[in-house]
GROMACS .gro file of C-alpha atoms in nm:
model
  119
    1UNK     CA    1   1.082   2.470   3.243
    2UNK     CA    2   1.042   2.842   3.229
    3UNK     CA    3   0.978   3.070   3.003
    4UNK     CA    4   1.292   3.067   2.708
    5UNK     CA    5   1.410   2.709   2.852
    6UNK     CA    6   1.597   2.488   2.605
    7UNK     CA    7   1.431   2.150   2.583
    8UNK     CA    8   1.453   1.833   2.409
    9UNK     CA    9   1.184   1.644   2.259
   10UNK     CA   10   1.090   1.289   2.176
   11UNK     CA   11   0.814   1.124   2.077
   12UNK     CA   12   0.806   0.737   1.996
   13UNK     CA   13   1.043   0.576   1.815
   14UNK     CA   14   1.363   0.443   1.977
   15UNK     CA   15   1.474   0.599   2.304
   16UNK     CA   16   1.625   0.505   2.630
   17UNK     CA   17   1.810   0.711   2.936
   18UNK     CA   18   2.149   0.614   3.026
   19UNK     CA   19   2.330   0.863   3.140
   20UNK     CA   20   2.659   0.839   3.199
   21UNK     CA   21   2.866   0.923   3.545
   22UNK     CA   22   3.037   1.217   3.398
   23UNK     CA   23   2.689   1.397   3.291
   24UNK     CA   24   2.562   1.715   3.381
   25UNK     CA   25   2.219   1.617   3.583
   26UNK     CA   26   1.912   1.630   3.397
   27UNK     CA   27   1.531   1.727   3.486
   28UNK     CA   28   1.297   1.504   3.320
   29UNK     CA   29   0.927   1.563   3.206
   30UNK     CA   30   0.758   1.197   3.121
   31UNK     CA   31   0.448   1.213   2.875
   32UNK     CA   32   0.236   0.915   2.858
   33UNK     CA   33  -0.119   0.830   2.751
   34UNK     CA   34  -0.267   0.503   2.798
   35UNK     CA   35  -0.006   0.163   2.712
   36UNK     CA   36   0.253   0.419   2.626
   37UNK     CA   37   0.359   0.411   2.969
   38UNK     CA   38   0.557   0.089   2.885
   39UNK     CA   39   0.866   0.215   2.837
   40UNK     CA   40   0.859   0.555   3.030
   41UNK     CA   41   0.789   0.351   3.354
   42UNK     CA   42   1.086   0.124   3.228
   43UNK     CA   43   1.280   0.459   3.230
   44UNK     CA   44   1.101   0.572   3.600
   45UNK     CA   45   1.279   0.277   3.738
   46UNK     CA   46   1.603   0.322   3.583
   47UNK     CA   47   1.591   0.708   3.749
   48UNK     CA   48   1.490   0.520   4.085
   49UNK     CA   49   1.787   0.292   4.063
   50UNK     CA   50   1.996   0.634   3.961
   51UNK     CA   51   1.901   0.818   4.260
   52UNK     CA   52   1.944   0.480   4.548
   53UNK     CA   53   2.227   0.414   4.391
   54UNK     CA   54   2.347   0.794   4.484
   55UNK     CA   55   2.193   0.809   4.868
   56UNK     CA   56   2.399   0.454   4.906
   57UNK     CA   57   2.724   0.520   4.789
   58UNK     CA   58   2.783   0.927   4.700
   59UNK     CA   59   2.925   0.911   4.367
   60UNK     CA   60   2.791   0.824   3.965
   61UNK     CA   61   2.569   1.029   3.807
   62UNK     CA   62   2.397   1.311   3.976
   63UNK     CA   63   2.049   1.254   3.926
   64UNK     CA   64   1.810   1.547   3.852
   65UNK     CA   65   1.436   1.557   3.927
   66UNK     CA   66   1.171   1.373   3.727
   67UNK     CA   67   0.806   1.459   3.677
   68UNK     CA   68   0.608   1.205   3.524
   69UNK     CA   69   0.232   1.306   3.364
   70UNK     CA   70   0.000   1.045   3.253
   71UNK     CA   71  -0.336   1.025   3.105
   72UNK     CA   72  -0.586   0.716   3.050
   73UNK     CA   73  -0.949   0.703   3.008
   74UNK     CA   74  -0.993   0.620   3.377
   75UNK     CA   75  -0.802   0.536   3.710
   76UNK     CA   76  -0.846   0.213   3.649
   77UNK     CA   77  -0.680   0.207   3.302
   78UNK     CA   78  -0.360   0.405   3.444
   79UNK     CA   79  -0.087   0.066   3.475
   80UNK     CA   80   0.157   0.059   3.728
   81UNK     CA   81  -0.029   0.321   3.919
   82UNK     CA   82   0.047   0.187   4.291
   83UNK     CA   83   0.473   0.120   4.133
   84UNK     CA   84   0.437   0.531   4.044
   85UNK     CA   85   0.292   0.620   4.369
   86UNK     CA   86   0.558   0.405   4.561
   87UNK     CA   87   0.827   0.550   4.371
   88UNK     CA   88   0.734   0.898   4.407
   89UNK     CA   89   0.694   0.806   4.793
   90UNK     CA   90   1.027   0.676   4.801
   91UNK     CA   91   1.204   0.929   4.658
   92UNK     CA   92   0.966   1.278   4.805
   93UNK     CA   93   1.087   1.599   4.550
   94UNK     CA   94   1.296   1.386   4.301
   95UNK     CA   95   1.031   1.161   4.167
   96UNK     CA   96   0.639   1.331   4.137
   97UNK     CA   97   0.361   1.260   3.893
   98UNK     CA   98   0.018   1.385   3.804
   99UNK     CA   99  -0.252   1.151   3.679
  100UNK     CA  100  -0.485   1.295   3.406
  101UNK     CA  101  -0.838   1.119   3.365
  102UNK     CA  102  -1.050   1.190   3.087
  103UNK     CA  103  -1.362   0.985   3.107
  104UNK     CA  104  -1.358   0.889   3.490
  105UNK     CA  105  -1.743   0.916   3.601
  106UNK     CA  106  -1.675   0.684   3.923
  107UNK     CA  107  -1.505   0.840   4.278
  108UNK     CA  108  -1.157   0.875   4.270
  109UNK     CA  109  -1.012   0.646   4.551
  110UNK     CA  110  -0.879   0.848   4.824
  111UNK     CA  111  -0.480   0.730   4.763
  112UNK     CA  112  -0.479   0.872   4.384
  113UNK     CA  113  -0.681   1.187   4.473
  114UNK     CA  114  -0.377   1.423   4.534
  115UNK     CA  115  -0.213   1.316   4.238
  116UNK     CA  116  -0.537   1.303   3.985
  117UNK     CA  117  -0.686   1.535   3.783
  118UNK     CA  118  -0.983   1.535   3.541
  119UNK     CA  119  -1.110   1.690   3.272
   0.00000   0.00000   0.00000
């Protein structure tokens, strides 16, 4: 976003993501802390399928880029943390994420490092 951006915001409750073929593409900014991750990664996947779906065949909805920040205690408390990292591998500059730690006193491993920060 920049500055004077129009943006739409959610928090809990009933959601989903399902655009439609016709839709103007989106950018997406994720927010999750701890198990809330649940169904934000269930949405990360959906975008995944989105944007295969549009390097195999050309046409559907034109996926925009998705940023995904999420926070947990420690490294080892972020779920689906290796799914993320594959994902935003996958798809380089249409999928990217930044891990936030808040009580991590250990070494980060060296795979999370670039994508980690602390407090």
């Amino acid at each position: 976003c920049t500055l004077d951006s129009e943006v739409a915001l959610r928090v809990g409750g009933d959601f989903f993501f399902d655009p439609q073929p016709g839709d103007s593409p989106v950018k997406l900014v994720l927010i999750a802390g701890g198990v809330g991750i649940n169904p934000l990664f269930s949405i990360l996947l959906h975008i995944a399928d989105l944007h295969g779906y549009q390097e195999g065949k050309g046409n559907g909805y034109k996926m925009g880029t998705v940023t995904l920040y999420y926070s947990a205690k420690k490294t080892s408390e972020l779920l689906f943390k290796k799914n993320i990292l594959g994902l935003v591998n996958t798809f380089p500059g249409k999928i990217t994420c930044r891990f936030h730690v808040t009580q991590q006193t250990s070494q980060i491993c060296e795979e999370l490092q670039p994508h980690v920060t602390g407090k």
